[in-house]
């Protein structure tokens, strides 16, 4: 059998590797257009789902967003999306998701604001894997509670795409299957799983998303981990640190877009260290946090090199963050490759 790294899906070159293997080695047909796919899939979903109720865990990521909009096109108000805002998202991300999917697409969207709940569970926790497990477990509990409030739901939408299927070693792809305990759903509740993007590669998912009218800034965004800023804040996670990191990260990403660099790097973000150092702001001595810019280029996410961003660009970002973000007085740039380092810090 052939196994691919689970993050191959995140980059176009990785898609090309998988596509070449599928088409040239396995002999699968490559004929495909967004219009024909959307029309065929909407027809298929209508036939499968009928007038039954469908639930979707919406993260705001590319795959879940495209899957949700596609299913909504087919069944309308019979779809309910649950968006868990754990307080560890990027600046304005929760409001952006709500505005786009509730206002632009007129979808049934339940936004669960539970920042205090997550931060309470993370209080005093510093070990990276422990933070990941706490955030993942709490996300499942929140989603379970919200789904139980809605009563019986017949289907659950998942944003599974073809690289997920290949990587996990699944057999013949299917549009729908019976499944238990998906995403932490209790075992005594049975959903049928709808995976409308199961046969698509990442760049094809993005093409479908654009055709459906999802904004480019959501379609083209870099990978963002499920634990969010919880694993980009080293050490204990607090609201103060999350707010500081949100501001710094927002400046970095905006400047990458302004300089036409965002789509030329594979993944970029800011990390907040549990380290303070002395600085000078005007005539005042400061003792604030150190932040790290991280930008990586990769084909398959198995290996990566640090992005050779222009010095002038780095200087501009550094000056803006230090001058505009209260709580940071020193900025560094991570020039580690993977391996031995990883792209994320935790």
mmCIF file of C-alpha atoms in Angstrom:
data_model
loop_
_atom_site.group_PDB
_atom_site.id
_atom_site.type_symbol
_atom_site.label_atom_id
_atom_site.label_comp_id
_atom_site.label_asym_id
_atom_site.label_seq_id
_atom_site.Cartn_x
_atom_site.Cartn_y
_atom_site.Cartn_z
ATOM 1 C CA UNK A 1 0.000 0.000 0.000
ATOM 2 C CA UNK A 2 0.930 3.645 -0.355
ATOM 3 C CA UNK A 3 0.749 6.059 2.564
ATOM 4 C CA UNK A 4 1.072 9.839 2.342
ATOM 5 C CA UNK A 5 1.767 12.360 5.069
ATOM 6 C CA UNK A 6 -1.537 13.776 6.435
ATOM 7 C CA UNK A 7 -0.582 17.391 5.651
ATOM 8 C CA UNK A 8 0.166 16.780 1.972
ATOM 9 C CA UNK A 9 -3.328 18.132 1.326
ATOM 10 C CA UNK A 10 -2.339 21.637 2.392
ATOM 11 C CA UNK A 11 -0.213 22.559 -0.585
ATOM 12 C CA UNK A 12 -0.704 22.569 -4.330
ATOM 13 C CA UNK A 13 2.579 20.826 -5.089
ATOM 14 C CA UNK A 14 1.534 18.054 -2.747
ATOM 15 C CA UNK A 15 -1.720 17.790 -4.660
ATOM 16 C CA UNK A 16 0.247 17.443 -7.889
ATOM 17 C CA UNK A 17 2.255 14.545 -6.449
ATOM 18 C CA UNK A 18 -0.919 12.720 -5.447
ATOM 19 C CA UNK A 19 -2.714 13.573 -8.666
ATOM 20 C CA UNK A 20 0.136 12.335 -10.844
ATOM 21 C CA UNK A 21 0.170 9.108 -8.872
ATOM 22 C CA UNK A 22 -3.591 8.682 -9.158
ATOM 23 C CA UNK A 23 -3.893 9.567 -12.848
ATOM 24 C CA UNK A 24 -0.637 8.244 -14.293
ATOM 25 C CA UNK A 25 -0.030 5.202 -12.099
ATOM 26 C CA UNK A 26 -3.552 4.169 -11.178
ATOM 27 C CA UNK A 27 -5.129 5.206 -14.486
ATOM 28 C CA UNK A 28 -7.991 7.260 -12.979
ATOM 29 C CA UNK A 29 -9.614 9.781 -15.327
ATOM 30 C CA UNK A 30 -8.683 13.416 -14.713
ATOM 31 C CA UNK A 31 -11.695 15.032 -16.408
ATOM 32 C CA UNK A 32 -13.166 17.553 -13.973
ATOM 33 C CA UNK A 33 -14.789 21.002 -13.891
ATOM 34 C CA UNK A 34 -16.149 22.976 -10.951
ATOM 35 C CA UNK A 35 -19.515 23.558 -12.625
ATOM 36 C CA UNK A 36 -20.128 19.900 -13.404
ATOM 37 C CA UNK A 37 -18.939 18.784 -9.981
ATOM 38 C CA UNK A 38 -21.198 21.238 -8.130
ATOM 39 C CA UNK A 39 -24.252 20.407 -10.226
ATOM 40 C CA UNK A 40 -23.730 16.649 -9.932
ATOM 41 C CA UNK A 41 -22.985 16.808 -6.214
ATOM 42 C CA UNK A 42 -26.037 18.937 -5.391
ATOM 43 C CA UNK A 43 -28.248 16.483 -7.274
ATOM 44 C CA UNK A 44 -26.629 13.553 -5.476
ATOM 45 C CA UNK A 45 -26.965 15.167 -2.046
ATOM 46 C CA UNK A 46 -30.638 15.926 -2.623
ATOM 47 C CA UNK A 47 -31.251 12.282 -3.512
ATOM 48 C CA UNK A 48 -29.322 10.947 -0.506
ATOM 49 C CA UNK A 49 -30.529 13.347 2.173
ATOM 50 C CA UNK A 50 -34.037 14.172 1.028
ATOM 51 C CA UNK A 51 -35.835 16.184 3.720
ATOM 52 C CA UNK A 52 -33.823 14.827 6.664
ATOM 53 C CA UNK A 53 -31.782 16.904 9.128
ATOM 54 C CA UNK A 54 -28.045 17.454 8.773
ATOM 55 C CA UNK A 55 -25.441 18.676 11.265
ATOM 56 C CA UNK A 56 -22.056 20.200 10.420
ATOM 57 C CA UNK A 57 -19.146 21.116 12.699
ATOM 58 C CA UNK A 58 -17.952 24.298 11.018
ATOM 59 C CA UNK A 59 -14.400 25.419 11.820
ATOM 60 C CA UNK A 60 -14.008 28.160 9.220
ATOM 61 C CA UNK A 61 -11.254 26.141 7.556
ATOM 62 C CA UNK A 62 -11.255 25.533 3.829
ATOM 63 C CA UNK A 63 -12.597 21.974 3.777
ATOM 64 C CA UNK A 64 -15.416 22.321 6.316
ATOM 65 C CA UNK A 65 -16.470 25.668 4.815
ATOM 66 C CA UNK A 66 -16.732 24.364 1.252
ATOM 67 C CA UNK A 67 -18.496 21.199 2.403
ATOM 68 C CA UNK A 68 -21.021 23.224 4.420
ATOM 69 C CA UNK A 69 -21.850 25.633 1.591
ATOM 70 C CA UNK A 70 -22.199 22.789 -0.906
ATOM 71 C CA UNK A 71 -24.581 20.854 1.338
ATOM 72 C CA UNK A 72 -26.527 24.058 2.073
ATOM 73 C CA UNK A 73 -26.967 24.629 -1.663
ATOM 74 C CA UNK A 74 -28.587 21.201 -1.824
ATOM 75 C CA UNK A 75 -30.819 21.107 1.261
ATOM 76 C CA UNK A 76 -31.106 24.693 2.565
ATOM 77 C CA UNK A 77 -32.462 25.096 6.091
ATOM 78 C CA UNK A 78 -32.270 21.377 6.837
ATOM 79 C CA UNK A 79 -28.559 21.983 7.491
ATOM 80 C CA UNK A 80 -27.452 23.323 10.891
ATOM 81 C CA UNK A 81 -23.833 24.331 11.444
ATOM 82 C CA UNK A 82 -22.212 24.472 14.876
ATOM 83 C CA UNK A 83 -19.214 26.795 15.189
ATOM 84 C CA UNK A 84 -17.275 26.403 18.433
ATOM 85 C CA UNK A 85 -15.353 29.587 19.254
ATOM 86 C CA UNK A 86 -12.856 28.478 21.898
ATOM 87 C CA UNK A 87 -11.270 31.910 22.252
ATOM 88 C CA UNK A 88 -8.056 30.766 20.586
ATOM 89 C CA UNK A 89 -8.869 31.944 17.073
ATOM 90 C CA UNK A 90 -7.122 34.739 15.184
ATOM 91 C CA UNK A 91 -8.264 38.347 15.339
ATOM 92 C CA UNK A 92 -11.885 38.813 14.189
ATOM 93 C CA UNK A 93 -12.012 35.227 12.900
ATOM 94 C CA UNK A 94 -15.125 34.266 14.851
ATOM 95 C CA UNK A 95 -17.017 37.327 13.660
ATOM 96 C CA UNK A 96 -15.806 36.727 10.106
ATOM 97 C CA UNK A 97 -17.079 33.144 10.079
ATOM 98 C CA UNK A 98 -20.425 34.235 11.513
ATOM 99 C CA UNK A 99 -20.799 37.119 9.049
ATOM 100 C CA UNK A 100 -19.968 35.043 5.978
ATOM 101 C CA UNK A 101 -21.994 31.931 6.710
ATOM 102 C CA UNK A 102 -24.978 33.477 8.480
ATOM 103 C CA UNK A 103 -25.289 36.751 6.554
ATOM 104 C CA UNK A 104 -23.818 36.008 3.127
ATOM 105 C CA UNK A 105 -25.056 32.412 2.756
ATOM 106 C CA UNK A 106 -28.082 32.664 5.091
ATOM 107 C CA UNK A 107 -27.186 29.404 6.828
ATOM 108 C CA UNK A 108 -28.485 28.113 10.162
ATOM 109 C CA UNK A 109 -25.399 28.753 12.281
ATOM 110 C CA UNK A 110 -25.013 28.232 16.011
ATOM 111 C CA UNK A 111 -21.963 30.053 17.349
ATOM 112 C CA UNK A 112 -20.893 28.790 20.752
ATOM 113 C CA UNK A 113 -18.720 31.347 22.544
ATOM 114 C CA UNK A 114 -16.810 29.469 25.220
ATOM 115 C CA UNK A 115 -13.518 31.299 25.699
ATOM 116 C CA UNK A 116 -13.796 31.273 29.502
ATOM 117 C CA UNK A 117 -14.543 27.551 29.518
ATOM 118 C CA UNK A 118 -11.467 26.650 27.480
ATOM 119 C CA UNK A 119 -9.121 29.065 29.253
ATOM 120 C CA UNK A 120 -10.337 27.719 32.585
ATOM 121 C CA UNK A 121 -9.429 24.170 31.553
ATOM 122 C CA UNK A 122 -5.998 25.366 30.357
ATOM 123 C CA UNK A 123 -5.129 27.297 33.517
ATOM 124 C CA UNK A 124 -1.708 26.254 34.801
ATOM 125 C CA UNK A 125 -1.116 23.799 31.928
ATOM 126 C CA UNK A 126 2.226 24.185 30.126
ATOM 127 C CA UNK A 127 2.947 20.809 28.510
ATOM 128 C CA UNK A 128 2.175 20.952 24.739
ATOM 129 C CA UNK A 129 0.517 17.559 24.386
ATOM 130 C CA UNK A 130 -1.597 18.165 27.485
ATOM 131 C CA UNK A 131 -2.831 21.442 26.002
ATOM 132 C CA UNK A 132 -3.734 19.722 22.735
ATOM 133 C CA UNK A 133 -5.673 16.981 24.518
ATOM 134 C CA UNK A 134 -7.552 19.428 26.754
ATOM 135 C CA UNK A 135 -8.586 21.627 23.815
ATOM 136 C CA UNK A 136 -9.595 18.629 21.683
ATOM 137 C CA UNK A 137 -11.566 16.975 24.473
ATOM 138 C CA UNK A 138 -13.377 20.184 25.422
ATOM 139 C CA UNK A 139 -14.231 20.885 21.771
ATOM 140 C CA UNK A 140 -15.851 17.462 21.530
ATOM 141 C CA UNK A 141 -17.844 18.036 24.727
ATOM 142 C CA UNK A 142 -19.144 21.413 23.531
ATOM 143 C CA UNK A 143 -20.125 20.021 20.129
ATOM 144 C CA UNK A 144 -21.830 17.060 21.803
ATOM 145 C CA UNK A 145 -23.824 19.351 24.108
ATOM 146 C CA UNK A 146 -24.979 21.551 21.233
ATOM 147 C CA UNK A 147 -25.923 18.606 19.022
ATOM 148 C CA UNK A 148 -27.978 17.085 21.841
ATOM 149 C CA UNK A 149 -29.955 20.344 22.139
ATOM 150 C CA UNK A 150 -30.988 20.058 18.484
ATOM 151 C CA UNK A 151 -32.688 16.700 18.859
ATOM 152 C CA UNK A 152 -32.367 13.890 16.361
ATOM 153 C CA UNK A 153 -30.067 14.666 13.436
ATOM 154 C CA UNK A 154 -29.812 12.123 10.625
ATOM 155 C CA UNK A 155 -26.569 13.107 8.914
ATOM 156 C CA UNK A 156 -23.214 14.637 9.853
ATOM 157 C CA UNK A 157 -21.185 16.589 7.289
ATOM 158 C CA UNK A 158 -17.424 16.084 7.230
ATOM 159 C CA UNK A 159 -14.889 17.929 5.085
ATOM 160 C CA UNK A 160 -12.946 14.779 4.190
ATOM 161 C CA UNK A 161 -10.923 15.225 0.990
ATOM 162 C CA UNK A 162 -9.056 12.719 -1.148
ATOM 163 C CA UNK A 163 -5.626 13.032 0.524
ATOM 164 C CA UNK A 164 -7.345 12.212 3.839
ATOM 165 C CA UNK A 165 -8.695 9.029 2.290
ATOM 166 C CA UNK A 166 -5.324 8.034 0.821
ATOM 167 C CA UNK A 167 -3.394 8.847 3.984
ATOM 168 C CA UNK A 168 -5.716 6.924 6.268
ATOM 169 C CA UNK A 169 -5.603 3.860 4.034
ATOM 170 C CA UNK A 170 -9.339 3.744 3.301
ATOM 171 C CA UNK A 171 -10.558 1.522 0.550
ATOM 172 C CA UNK A 172 -12.829 2.506 -2.315
ATOM 173 C CA UNK A 173 -14.139 6.034 -1.843
ATOM 174 C CA UNK A 174 -17.814 6.375 -1.040
ATOM 175 C CA UNK A 175 -19.994 9.454 -0.835
ATOM 176 C CA UNK A 176 -21.821 8.311 2.271
ATOM 177 C CA UNK A 177 -21.373 5.643 4.922
ATOM 178 C CA UNK A 178 -22.729 4.707 8.313
ATOM 179 C CA UNK A 179 -20.384 5.743 11.085
ATOM 180 C CA UNK A 180 -20.267 5.783 14.891
ATOM 181 C CA UNK A 181 -18.578 8.190 17.293
ATOM 182 C CA UNK A 182 -17.422 10.683 14.657
ATOM 183 C CA UNK A 183 -15.814 13.746 16.236
ATOM 184 C CA UNK A 184 -16.644 12.487 19.729
ATOM 185 C CA UNK A 185 -20.363 11.957 19.136
ATOM 186 C CA UNK A 186 -21.690 9.483 21.759
ATOM 187 C CA UNK A 187 -21.650 5.877 20.599
ATOM 188 C CA UNK A 188 -25.367 5.431 21.212
ATOM 189 C CA UNK A 189 -26.174 8.052 18.562
ATOM 190 C CA UNK A 190 -25.818 7.008 14.957
ATOM 191 C CA UNK A 191 -25.245 9.448 12.133
ATOM 192 C CA UNK A 192 -24.802 8.789 8.490
ATOM 193 C CA UNK A 193 -21.722 10.632 7.309
ATOM 194 C CA UNK A 194 -21.870 12.944 4.290
ATOM 195 C CA UNK A 195 -18.477 13.628 2.703
ATOM 196 C CA UNK A 196 -19.195 15.727 -0.402
ATOM 197 C CA UNK A 197 -15.512 16.548 -1.093
ATOM 198 C CA UNK A 198 -14.170 13.044 -0.632
ATOM 199 C CA UNK A 199 -12.915 12.645 -4.208
ATOM 200 C CA UNK A 200 -11.285 16.092 -4.503
ATOM 201 C CA UNK A 201 -7.742 17.351 -4.012
ATOM 202 C CA UNK A 202 -7.053 20.517 -2.017
ATOM 203 C CA UNK A 203 -6.695 22.817 -5.020
ATOM 204 C CA UNK A 204 -9.934 21.402 -6.463
ATOM 205 C CA UNK A 205 -11.689 22.090 -3.148
ATOM 206 C CA UNK A 206 -10.454 25.685 -3.354
ATOM 207 C CA UNK A 207 -11.734 25.976 -6.939
ATOM 208 C CA UNK A 208 -15.167 24.717 -5.877
ATOM 209 C CA UNK A 209 -15.157 27.157 -2.960
ATOM 210 C CA UNK A 210 -14.477 30.100 -5.242
ATOM 211 C CA UNK A 211 -17.242 28.997 -7.596
ATOM 212 C CA UNK A 212 -19.614 28.834 -4.625
ATOM 213 C CA UNK A 213 -18.723 32.409 -3.656
ATOM 214 C CA UNK A 214 -16.621 31.819 -0.552
ATOM 215 C CA UNK A 215 -14.202 34.776 -0.158
ATOM 216 C CA UNK A 216 -10.596 34.303 -1.284
ATOM 217 C CA UNK A 217 -9.152 35.131 2.135
ATOM 218 C CA UNK A 218 -10.873 32.027 3.515
ATOM 219 C CA UNK A 219 -10.175 29.809 0.516
ATOM 220 C CA UNK A 220 -6.445 30.615 0.298
ATOM 221 C CA UNK A 221 -5.606 30.758 3.964
ATOM 222 C CA UNK A 222 -2.663 28.870 5.406
ATOM 223 C CA UNK A 223 -3.161 25.788 7.592
ATOM 224 C CA UNK A 224 -4.372 26.670 11.085
ATOM 225 C CA UNK A 225 -4.194 24.065 13.861
ATOM 226 C CA UNK A 226 -7.316 22.866 15.644
ATOM 227 C CA UNK A 227 -5.961 23.977 19.057
ATOM 228 C CA UNK A 228 -5.461 27.407 17.474
ATOM 229 C CA UNK A 229 -3.334 29.893 19.371
ATOM 230 C CA UNK A 230 -3.177 27.443 22.263
ATOM 231 C CA UNK A 231 -0.114 25.837 20.696
ATOM 232 C CA UNK A 232 1.390 29.110 19.489
ATOM 233 C CA UNK A 233 1.508 30.452 23.032
ATOM 234 C CA UNK A 234 4.348 28.576 24.689
ATOM 235 C CA UNK A 235 3.772 27.879 28.348
ATOM 236 C CA UNK A 236 0.492 28.648 30.094
ATOM 237 C CA UNK A 237 -2.300 30.020 27.915
ATOM 238 C CA UNK A 238 -4.073 33.121 29.242
ATOM 239 C CA UNK A 239 -6.478 35.650 27.762
ATOM 240 C CA UNK A 240 -3.828 38.374 28.030
ATOM 241 C CA UNK A 241 -1.334 36.319 26.015
ATOM 242 C CA UNK A 242 -3.964 35.298 23.463
ATOM 243 C CA UNK A 243 -4.965 38.941 22.912
ATOM 244 C CA UNK A 244 -1.319 39.993 22.525
ATOM 245 C CA UNK A 245 -0.634 37.197 20.039
ATOM 246 C CA UNK A 246 -3.795 37.944 18.044
ATOM 247 C CA UNK A 247 -2.656 41.524 17.453
ATOM 248 C CA UNK A 248 0.880 40.556 16.453
ATOM 249 C CA UNK A 249 -0.256 37.754 14.158
ATOM 250 C CA UNK A 250 -2.795 40.037 12.495
ATOM 251 C CA UNK A 251 -0.078 42.567 11.632
ATOM 252 C CA UNK A 252 2.226 39.870 10.205
ATOM 253 C CA UNK A 253 -0.468 38.310 8.009
ATOM 254 C CA UNK A 254 -1.767 41.681 6.791
ATOM 255 C CA UNK A 255 1.736 42.801 5.831
ATOM 256 C CA UNK A 256 2.357 39.526 3.985
ATOM 257 C CA UNK A 257 -0.807 40.140 1.978
ATOM 258 C CA UNK A 258 0.057 43.806 1.375
ATOM 259 C CA UNK A 259 3.490 42.805 0.065
ATOM 260 C CA UNK A 260 2.014 40.064 -2.164
ATOM 261 C CA UNK A 261 3.956 37.461 -0.188
ATOM 262 C CA UNK A 262 1.144 35.544 1.544
ATOM 263 C CA UNK A 263 0.525 33.106 -1.307
ATOM 264 C CA UNK A 264 4.261 32.687 -1.905
ATOM 265 C CA UNK A 265 4.851 31.031 1.458
ATOM 266 C CA UNK A 266 3.249 27.827 2.723
ATOM 267 C CA UNK A 267 2.532 28.754 6.324
ATOM 268 C CA UNK A 268 3.189 31.893 8.360
ATOM 269 C CA UNK A 269 2.298 32.940 11.891
ATOM 270 C CA UNK A 270 3.606 34.465 15.124
ATOM 271 C CA UNK A 271 4.599 32.575 18.275
ATOM 272 C CA UNK A 272 4.567 34.115 21.762
ATOM 273 C CA UNK A 273 7.355 32.947 24.061
ATOM 274 C CA UNK A 274 7.131 32.669 27.869
ATOM 275 C CA UNK A 275 10.207 34.899 27.986
ATOM 276 C CA UNK A 276 10.457 38.565 28.891
ATOM 277 C CA UNK A 277 13.372 40.885 28.240
ATOM 278 C CA UNK A 278 14.353 44.476 28.869
ATOM 279 C CA UNK A 279 13.582 47.113 26.262
ATOM 280 C CA UNK A 280 13.240 50.865 25.872
ATOM 281 C CA UNK A 281 10.147 52.609 24.536
ATOM 282 C CA UNK A 282 10.826 56.342 24.310
ATOM 283 C CA UNK A 283 12.476 57.167 27.624
ATOM 284 C CA UNK A 284 10.759 54.342 29.497
ATOM 285 C CA UNK A 285 12.300 50.993 30.390
ATOM 286 C CA UNK A 286 10.072 48.034 29.510
ATOM 287 C CA UNK A 287 10.055 44.377 30.463
ATOM 288 C CA UNK A 288 7.806 42.591 27.973
ATOM 289 C CA UNK A 289 7.342 39.376 25.997
ATOM 290 C CA UNK A 290 9.437 38.140 23.101
ATOM 291 C CA UNK A 291 7.590 37.045 19.939
ATOM 292 C CA UNK A 292 8.819 34.998 16.986
ATOM 293 C CA UNK A 293 7.883 35.294 13.327
ATOM 294 C CA UNK A 294 7.623 31.904 11.627
ATOM 295 C CA UNK A 295 7.287 31.488 7.860
ATOM 296 C CA UNK A 296 7.978 28.228 6.049
ATOM 297 C CA UNK A 297 8.012 26.950 2.488
ATOM 298 C CA UNK A 298 7.278 23.314 1.754
ATOM 299 C CA UNK A 299 6.069 20.915 -0.909
ATOM 300 C CA UNK A 300 4.642 18.182 1.304
ATOM 301 C CA UNK A 301 4.891 19.475 4.914
ATOM 302 C CA UNK A 302 7.144 16.517 5.702
ATOM 303 C CA UNK A 303 10.163 18.764 5.186
ATOM 304 C CA UNK A 304 10.268 22.547 5.075
ATOM 305 C CA UNK A 305 12.674 25.446 4.779
ATOM 306 C CA UNK A 306 12.338 28.874 6.337
ATOM 307 C CA UNK A 307 11.078 31.561 3.967
ATOM 308 C CA UNK A 308 13.674 34.007 2.662
ATOM 309 C CA UNK A 309 11.589 37.086 3.317
ATOM 310 C CA UNK A 310 13.142 40.458 2.377
ATOM 311 C CA UNK A 311 15.002 42.270 5.153
ATOM 312 C CA UNK A 312 13.015 45.439 4.504
ATOM 313 C CA UNK A 313 9.771 43.517 4.952
ATOM 314 C CA UNK A 314 10.926 41.931 8.217
ATOM 315 C CA UNK A 315 12.020 45.334 9.488
ATOM 316 C CA UNK A 316 8.602 46.833 8.727
ATOM 317 C CA UNK A 317 6.774 43.984 10.475
ATOM 318 C CA UNK A 318 9.088 44.193 13.484
ATOM 319 C CA UNK A 319 8.639 47.935 13.844
ATOM 320 C CA UNK A 320 4.865 47.699 13.547
ATOM 321 C CA UNK A 321 4.473 44.886 16.081
ATOM 322 C CA UNK A 322 6.800 46.420 18.664
ATOM 323 C CA UNK A 323 5.278 49.888 18.298
ATOM 324 C CA UNK A 324 1.636 48.843 18.060
ATOM 325 C CA UNK A 325 1.268 45.729 20.230
ATOM 326 C CA UNK A 326 1.406 46.430 23.942
ATOM 327 C CA UNK A 327 3.174 43.546 25.651
ATOM 328 C CA UNK A 328 5.870 42.773 23.048
ATOM 329 C CA UNK A 329 9.194 44.592 22.955
ATOM 330 C CA UNK A 330 11.406 42.110 21.110
ATOM 331 C CA UNK A 331 10.872 40.196 17.864
ATOM 332 C CA UNK A 332 12.934 37.392 16.337
ATOM 333 C CA UNK A 333 12.703 35.412 13.079
ATOM 334 C CA UNK A 334 12.786 31.614 13.108
ATOM 335 C CA UNK A 335 15.297 30.343 10.520
ATOM 336 C CA UNK A 336 14.982 26.659 11.462
ATOM 337 C CA UNK A 337 14.230 24.047 8.827
ATOM 338 C CA UNK A 338 12.135 20.898 9.242
ATOM 339 C CA UNK A 339 13.722 18.616 10.264
ATOM 340 C CA UNK A 340 15.100 19.017 12.885
ATOM 341 C CA UNK A 341 12.526 21.663 13.860
ATOM 342 C CA UNK A 342 8.808 21.422 13.164
ATOM 343 C CA UNK A 343 6.813 24.179 11.459
ATOM 344 C CA UNK A 344 4.586 24.705 14.505
ATOM 345 C CA UNK A 345 6.431 25.221 17.769
ATOM 346 C CA UNK A 346 4.220 22.870 19.801
#
